[in-house]
Amino acid sequence: MRKKVTIPQLITISSPICLLLLWEFCSQFEILDPRFFPAPSLIIQTLMQMGETGELFTHVTVSLTRIVFGFLLGVIPAICIGLLMGMYRYFRHFFSPIIMIFMPIPTLAMLPIILILFGIGEFSKMITIAISVFFPVAINTAAGVANIDKIYVDVAKNYQANAKDFFFKIALPGSLPVMLEGIQMGQAIALLTIVAAEMIGANSGIGYLIWMNYKAFLLPQMYVGLLLISFFGYFFSLLLRGIERKLLLWK
Amino acid sequence: MSKIEINQLSKKFIKRDKFIEALQDITLSIQPGEFVCLLGPSGCGKTTLLRILANLEKPSSGEVMIHQKDKEKPLQSMVFQENGIIPWLTVEENVAFGLKMRHLPSAYIKERTEYYLYKVGLTNFKRLYPKELSGGMKQRVSIARAFANDPEILLMDEPFAALDEQNKFILQEELLSIWQETKKTVLFITHSIDEALLLSDRILLMSSQPGRIVKDINIEMERSRSIEKVRSDSAMTDIFLDVWEHLQNEVKQARL
């Protein structure tokens, strides 16, 4: 069965195409300076070339590895601490000030300390991502637990749920919708952080690719880096949305 | 030996520096297998009384006692007002909730869950999530969950208050038919006189704040009852008028 393309879908697809066409046109006819704004067709060409040499692949895998491991390194403790904060008052009182103190500091501002503590290897990049992901996820998880309707807590109590059952049957699934919003946010922040971190203190990765090509004034190559970030950002949010849909069938 | 015993129970709240006396000196006993309705104006502390029995709140003074005949059975299970079923569990998992929380053998859980799903007519809906159910179906799940748990007593907090008339009558009769099969002791809260007359062996009338039991009425009408029979029975009509007058006075006094 073939799906019919609806008008809203057509409009959605048309806007990026229009933008690209406009860009291509302006660049080709030098309305925009093609040295700074190379035509999309040229950027795609450059992408192909860089892909063939295999150089691109290394940068991408390096960045993705950092993101995936850093993300997990941040999300897992964030969920645990968030759930505990949501469930137990004393945990909340204990951890809130610590989170409030560290949250306003941009993780990038802590990069020097991270480099001192963890060296200049891969682990320090993962830690940087982990820290930046930790806060939105922990806070949203705690808020998710706090938002669980009181009546379900009463139901669990009335039907004699023990602490473990309460955790897995009520607190975890009940906080999931808000927690997943936090994870979505964390995903966006992770991408932001890794690119910036790679610009400052790395010699591989997509951020490094952008920065080095800018310095060498190889702007089409730089745009390839930007294109990749846009692509992966979109890909990750689609992936998370898919997972969300699977997990929140009951919503 | 009575099933539920409440002795000089009182409950005080502090709300914005003010003492609120929700329940005052309540003493009563309920016999095994009795269906008792607590009837009173809204805000009279009916729900507080039920929540104390459900161990969700502590009394300020006095005591409540539920007589446990079988050590294996839970003391009480509650049917909540509305939205009491858990949205992230399927119908089946909701009905099995109490049994699962008590970690009973899975074959036994399955058998009892199936039985009560059948009893409330939800067998075909067991894999659905609550969002896909109507209000009446949700309350059926809630009732099935409480009965499947097989407690010593059942507590019901206006379970049908949010339903439309037709659904309410249907569910009331379904509840009676399950109850007659199990002969559980039930304490049922309502503000509907019709509902109390249809369901109960005994009506306890409460005053408005502070909540006290002001009248204890036995309903002699034989079962099985239906709303038509209750409405056309002259003895019942007298009780209706009596209760109606009392409730009106309570509401008026509360307004003065």
XYZ file of C-alpha atoms in Angstrom:
507
model
C 0.000 0.000 0.000
C 1.388 3.392 -0.919
C 0.956 6.220 1.484
C -0.288 9.462 0.088
C 1.831 12.492 0.859
C -0.321 15.040 2.627
C -0.104 18.785 2.146
C 1.385 19.503 5.605
C 4.073 16.914 4.840
C 4.797 18.566 1.510
C 5.169 21.949 3.168
C 7.483 20.452 5.796
C 9.731 18.950 3.138
C 9.629 22.056 0.979
C 11.108 24.522 3.481
C 14.629 23.014 3.722
C 14.638 22.445 -0.044
C 13.735 26.089 -0.646
C 16.490 27.201 1.704
C 19.054 25.010 -0.072
C 17.968 26.226 -3.501
C 18.161 29.841 -2.392
C 21.603 29.251 -0.931
C 22.799 27.469 -4.075
C 21.481 30.295 -6.237
C 22.956 33.099 -4.133
C 26.285 31.363 -3.939
C 26.503 30.500 -7.649
C 25.676 34.046 -8.690
C 27.873 35.546 -5.996
C 25.087 37.364 -4.248
C 26.633 35.755 -1.179
C 30.398 35.559 -1.115
C 31.081 31.954 -2.192
C 34.353 31.977 -0.271
C 32.374 32.175 2.957
C 29.194 30.508 1.788
C 30.170 27.737 -0.610
C 27.273 26.314 -2.600
C 25.533 23.255 -1.103
C 26.460 21.251 -4.197
C 30.140 21.968 -3.508
C 29.716 20.984 0.145
C 28.151 17.671 -0.861
C 30.998 17.097 -3.265
C 33.522 17.793 -0.526
C 31.643 15.403 1.744
C 32.011 12.642 -0.841
C 35.720 13.311 -1.249
C 36.353 13.338 2.471
C 34.298 10.180 2.785
C 36.445 8.385 0.238
C 39.710 9.050 2.044
C 38.289 7.550 5.227
C 39.378 10.594 7.231
C 35.796 11.584 7.825
C 34.895 8.176 9.148
C 37.560 8.366 11.861
C 36.375 11.765 13.065
C 32.778 10.639 13.137
C 33.430 7.395 15.012
C 35.620 9.201 17.532
C 32.902 11.764 18.254
C 30.115 9.192 18.358
C 32.050 6.950 20.758
C 32.614 9.914 23.057
C 28.968 10.891 22.895
C 27.548 7.419 23.456
C 29.797 6.490 26.375
C 29.711 9.959 27.899
C 25.945 9.974 27.601
C 25.572 6.639 29.357
C 28.110 7.670 31.979
C 25.946 10.685 32.776
C 22.444 9.299 32.332
C 22.728 6.174 34.474
C 23.850 7.841 37.718
C 21.485 10.740 36.973
C 18.486 8.415 36.848
C 19.523 6.615 40.045
C 20.130 9.807 42.001
C 17.041 11.470 40.514
C 14.818 8.574 41.556
C 16.270 8.532 45.057
C 15.788 12.286 45.326
C 12.203 11.972 44.192
C 11.429 9.122 46.548
C 13.240 10.109 49.719
C 13.031 13.545 51.260
C 16.433 13.296 52.928
C 18.164 12.462 49.669
C 16.455 15.441 48.088
C 17.534 17.804 50.858
C 21.065 16.463 50.682
C 21.580 16.527 46.927
C 19.621 19.666 45.950
C 22.224 22.198 47.107
C 25.036 20.280 45.414
C 23.121 20.252 42.159
C 22.195 23.918 42.525
C 25.863 24.828 43.041
C 27.215 22.923 40.055
C 24.388 23.284 37.570
C 24.917 26.956 36.630
C 28.575 26.355 35.754
C 28.865 25.562 32.050
C 30.626 22.226 31.778
C 33.054 23.799 29.316
C 34.197 26.208 32.009
C 35.166 23.167 34.033
C 37.127 21.685 31.155
C 40.507 22.805 32.557
C 39.792 21.043 35.848
C 38.543 17.996 34.000
C 41.721 17.937 31.936
C 43.833 18.221 35.084
C 41.896 15.442 36.798
C 41.405 13.005 33.941
C 44.170 13.876 31.485
C 43.801 14.716 27.828
C 42.668 11.253 26.721
C 39.252 10.028 25.655
C 38.008 9.618 29.203
C 38.109 13.338 29.928
C 35.846 14.001 26.918
C 33.380 11.398 28.092
C 33.403 12.895 31.573
C 32.700 16.325 30.097
C 29.640 14.984 28.300
C 28.579 12.961 31.315
C 28.592 16.017 33.566
C 26.625 18.149 31.130
C 24.037 15.410 30.636
C 23.780 14.592 34.316
C 21.981 17.723 35.507
C 18.928 17.925 33.238
C 18.334 14.187 33.566
C 18.710 14.100 37.360
C 16.480 17.128 37.853
C 13.809 15.877 35.474
C 13.835 12.416 37.019
C 13.345 13.855 40.494
C 10.566 16.094 39.184
C 9.042 13.097 37.412
C 8.808 11.147 40.654
C 7.458 14.161 42.502
C 4.794 14.564 39.807
C 3.416 11.062 40.202
C -0.177 11.444 41.301
C -0.470 10.913 45.060
C -3.251 8.410 44.529
C -0.864 5.853 42.980
C 1.334 6.118 46.045
C -1.762 5.425 48.151
C -2.706 2.491 45.928
C 0.786 1.006 46.266
C 0.686 1.443 50.025
C -2.826 0.058 50.318
C -1.881 -3.014 48.318
C 1.245 -3.520 50.422
C 3.966 -2.830 47.866
C 7.409 -3.138 49.441
C 10.192 -0.633 48.709
C 11.588 -2.590 45.772
C 8.201 -3.092 44.130
C 7.350 0.543 44.688
C 10.572 1.532 42.947
C 10.051 -0.664 39.883
C 6.262 -0.611 39.537
C 5.445 2.951 40.553
C 8.396 5.337 40.811
C 10.321 4.272 37.713
C 7.471 3.913 35.196
C 5.567 6.843 36.677
C 8.494 9.225 36.340
C 9.426 7.978 32.875
C 7.581 10.625 30.785
C 9.268 13.572 32.503
C 12.551 11.681 32.771
C 12.594 11.092 29.005
C 12.118 14.803 28.404
C 15.245 15.326 30.481
C 17.085 12.727 28.423
C 16.042 14.512 25.214
C 17.445 17.724 26.627
C 20.587 15.900 27.730
C 21.049 14.553 24.228
C 20.997 18.033 22.741
C 23.403 19.307 25.385
C 25.736 16.344 24.817
C 26.111 17.209 21.148
C 26.682 20.849 21.965
C 29.283 20.041 24.562
C 31.266 17.526 22.546
C 31.679 19.858 19.588
C 32.830 22.719 21.785
C 35.110 20.455 23.809
C 36.677 19.061 20.658
C 37.311 22.563 19.382
C 39.267 23.412 22.512
C 41.098 20.332 23.590
C 41.228 17.519 21.058
C 42.934 16.422 17.888
C 40.118 14.390 16.423
C 36.340 14.462 16.220
C 33.767 16.554 14.417
C 34.401 19.665 16.498
C 38.115 19.413 15.752
C 37.286 18.986 12.051
C 35.302 22.209 12.052
C 37.876 24.219 13.938
C 40.930 23.018 12.001
C 39.311 23.591 8.635
C 38.255 27.048 9.708
C 41.841 27.838 10.698
C 43.095 26.483 7.384
C 40.360 28.449 5.638
C 38.980 25.286 4.058
C 35.412 26.420 4.440
C 33.652 23.702 2.389
C 35.295 21.154 4.691
C 34.117 23.133 7.699
C 30.572 23.103 6.389
C 30.782 19.318 6.077
C 31.372 19.253 9.844
C 28.321 21.431 10.438
C 26.258 19.213 8.177
C 27.309 16.136 10.140
C 26.320 17.704 13.461
C 22.937 18.657 12.113
C 22.465 15.128 10.798
C 23.456 13.403 14.035
C 21.403 15.772 16.147
C 18.350 14.931 14.084
C 19.171 11.229 14.078
C 19.572 11.060 17.875
C 16.344 12.896 18.575
C 14.477 10.590 16.162
C 16.033 7.592 17.886
C 15.055 8.825 21.351
C 11.559 9.666 20.183
C 11.228 6.138 18.826
C 12.366 4.665 22.133
C 10.000 6.989 23.939
C 7.063 5.827 21.863
C 7.916 2.204 22.658
C 8.270 2.866 26.384
C 5.222 5.076 26.776
C 2.609 2.961 25.042
C 0.289 3.665 27.957
C 0.405 7.443 27.462
C -17.448 -11.238 67.152
C -17.528 -8.092 65.093
C -15.352 -7.637 62.062
C -14.521 -3.971 62.405
C -14.366 -2.148 65.672
C -13.863 1.564 66.047
C -13.449 3.001 69.492
C -13.741 6.703 70.355
C -11.905 7.639 67.222
C -11.136 11.265 66.527
C -8.997 13.046 64.000
C -7.723 16.597 64.034
C -5.883 18.422 61.294
C -3.902 21.590 61.436
C -4.616 23.712 58.422
C -3.093 27.197 58.258
C -2.743 27.552 62.036
C -6.310 26.409 62.527
C -7.420 23.285 64.236
C -9.913 21.368 62.184
C -11.753 18.571 63.829
C -12.536 16.136 61.036
C -13.846 13.256 63.113
C -15.192 13.355 66.642
C -15.664 10.466 69.009
C -16.677 7.753 66.585
C -17.553 4.415 68.064
C -19.075 1.635 66.031
C -18.821 -2.006 65.241
C -19.555 -3.804 62.013
C -20.491 -7.471 61.781
C -18.835 -9.957 59.426
C -20.444 -9.953 55.979
C -22.255 -6.686 56.543
C -22.534 -4.145 53.760
C -22.398 -0.788 55.488
C -22.795 2.583 53.818
C -21.378 5.724 55.358
C -23.596 8.536 54.195
C -23.004 12.180 54.842
C -22.637 15.633 53.361
C -19.403 16.343 51.538
C -16.558 17.408 53.776
C -17.910 15.510 56.770
C -14.839 13.335 57.153
C -16.165 10.133 55.565
C -13.071 9.754 53.453
C -10.835 10.481 56.430
C -12.496 7.682 58.363
C -11.989 5.295 55.473
C -8.372 6.330 55.037
C -7.724 5.651 58.709
C -9.164 2.159 58.276
C -7.012 1.765 55.146
C -3.963 2.666 57.228
C -3.251 5.655 54.985
C -3.760 8.043 57.867
C -3.303 7.846 61.625
C -6.049 8.693 64.101
C -5.427 11.503 66.591
C -6.965 9.443 69.351
C -8.987 6.289 69.753
C -8.425 3.086 67.876
C -9.600 0.972 64.991
C -9.438 -2.770 64.853
C -10.047 -5.099 61.950
C -10.490 -8.669 63.038
C -8.255 -10.969 61.043
C -9.633 -14.469 60.595
C -7.079 -15.741 58.104
C -3.440 -14.764 58.613
C -2.745 -15.216 54.895
C -5.262 -12.600 53.837
C -4.593 -8.883 53.739
C -6.596 -6.862 56.240
C -8.230 -4.532 53.775
C -8.252 -3.407 50.172
C -9.576 -0.146 48.939
C -11.512 0.844 45.844
C -10.532 4.434 45.182
C -12.745 7.289 44.013
C -11.561 7.540 40.432
C -8.260 7.323 38.595
C -7.268 4.739 41.167
C -6.009 2.323 38.556
C -2.421 2.673 37.474
C -2.119 4.054 33.921
C 1.159 2.314 33.032
C -0.163 -1.148 33.848
C -2.540 -3.040 31.585
C -6.016 -4.010 32.767
C -4.729 -7.471 33.606
C -1.703 -6.168 35.517
C -3.908 -3.764 37.424
C -6.260 -6.528 38.554
C -3.267 -8.666 39.548
C -1.562 -5.773 41.342
C -2.415 -6.685 44.933
C -1.642 -10.360 44.393
C 1.685 -9.532 42.773
C 2.645 -7.172 45.567
C 2.089 -10.066 47.972
C 4.300 -12.284 45.777
C 1.871 -15.167 45.523
C 2.519 -18.091 43.145
C 2.049 -16.958 39.567
C -0.373 -19.746 38.652
C -2.629 -18.649 41.498
C -2.353 -14.988 40.494
C -3.276 -15.864 36.920
C -6.269 -17.936 37.941
C -7.725 -15.317 40.278
C -7.049 -12.494 37.835
C -8.780 -14.360 35.009
C -11.727 -15.132 37.254
C -12.338 -11.549 38.310
C -11.696 -10.202 34.821
C -14.445 -12.550 33.708
C -16.678 -11.465 36.592
C -16.524 -7.810 35.596
C -16.714 -8.620 31.893
C -13.274 -7.341 30.942
C -11.652 -10.558 29.707
C -11.483 -9.225 26.162
C -9.955 -5.955 27.317
C -7.262 -7.361 29.561
C -4.339 -6.279 27.387
C -5.461 -2.670 27.058
C -4.111 0.287 28.987
C -6.500 2.317 31.160
C -6.458 5.290 28.767
C -8.389 3.140 26.315
C -11.175 2.392 28.821
C -14.349 4.272 29.689
C -14.948 5.544 33.222
C -17.204 2.607 34.023
C -14.672 0.077 32.792
C -11.948 1.709 34.876
C -14.027 1.339 38.008
C -14.694 -2.302 37.092
C -10.926 -2.817 37.024
C -10.649 -1.152 40.396
C -13.359 -3.390 41.861
C -11.862 -6.526 40.331
C -8.465 -5.597 41.771
C -9.899 -5.265 45.279
C -11.897 -8.512 45.149
C -9.036 -10.475 43.558
C -6.839 -9.478 46.480
C -9.311 -11.309 48.739
C -8.999 -9.036 51.787
C -10.725 -9.416 55.150
C -12.732 -6.255 54.481
C -13.356 -4.011 51.476
C -13.267 -0.238 51.664
C -14.943 1.749 48.918
C -14.600 5.491 48.576
C -17.450 6.749 46.384
C -16.385 4.452 43.562
C -19.299 5.385 41.310
C -19.443 9.128 42.003
C -17.965 10.112 38.656
C -20.136 7.813 36.519
C -23.287 8.672 34.650
C -26.612 7.331 35.960
C -26.953 4.331 33.648
C -23.444 3.127 34.220
C -23.861 3.660 37.932
C -26.928 1.381 38.121
C -25.204 -1.313 36.106
C -22.079 -1.229 38.214
C -24.034 -1.157 41.468
C -25.835 -4.333 40.487
C -22.613 -5.969 39.355
C -21.006 -5.071 42.650
C -23.913 -6.599 44.559
C -23.720 -9.824 42.594
C -19.968 -10.230 43.246
C -20.445 -9.259 46.867
C -23.223 -11.790 47.407
C -20.933 -14.500 46.113
C -18.064 -13.619 48.458
C -19.982 -12.215 51.432
C -17.209 -9.792 52.278
C -17.587 -7.118 54.883
C -17.867 -3.847 53.015
C -17.623 -0.277 54.180
C -18.879 1.944 51.377
C -18.810 5.718 51.277
C -21.385 7.649 49.332
C -23.323 10.878 49.319
C -26.142 9.365 47.277
C -29.123 8.192 49.327
C -30.375 6.004 46.484
C -27.047 4.264 46.297
C -26.970 3.664 50.051
C -30.518 2.245 50.052
C -29.814 -0.049 47.129
C -26.548 -1.443 48.412
C -26.475 -1.583 52.163
C -27.588 -3.664 55.105
C -26.977 -0.685 57.300
C -26.624 3.030 56.780
C -24.514 5.162 59.090
C -25.437 8.799 58.791
C -22.751 11.317 59.500
C -23.020 14.915 60.567
C -21.123 17.686 58.881
C -17.883 18.872 60.410
C -16.860 17.616 62.892
C -17.941 14.228 61.603
C -19.933 12.149 64.039
C -22.224 9.195 63.530
C -25.670 10.582 64.206
C -27.904 7.795 63.026
C -27.656 4.069 62.511
C -30.346 2.675 60.207
C -30.867 -0.979 59.396
C -32.155 -1.725 55.911
C -34.324 -4.809 56.145
C -35.339 -5.091 52.513
C -34.509 -8.504 51.158
C -32.049 -9.114 48.373
C -31.645 -9.226 45.489
C -32.626 -5.624 45.149
C -32.842 -3.480 42.103
C -33.238 0.233 41.773
C -36.857 -0.200 40.584
C -37.765 -2.271 43.651
C -36.087 0.160 46.019
C -37.881 3.119 44.485
C -41.309 1.461 44.700
C -40.991 0.051 48.224
C -42.892 2.200 50.734
C -40.686 1.371 53.743
C -37.680 2.400 51.732
C -39.348 5.628 50.714
C -39.860 6.472 54.376
C -36.204 5.876 55.077
C -35.298 7.957 52.059
C -37.329 10.901 53.328
C -35.953 10.548 56.818
C -32.355 10.562 55.565
C -33.091 13.352 53.111
C -34.435 15.580 55.870
C -31.458 14.875 58.061
C -28.940 15.605 55.305
C -30.694 18.839 54.425
C -30.490 19.996 58.007
C -26.813 19.129 58.118
C -26.046 21.016 54.944
C -28.040 24.039 56.100
C -26.300 24.080 59.461
C -22.944 23.883 57.789
C -23.854 26.955 55.756
C -24.918 29.092 58.691
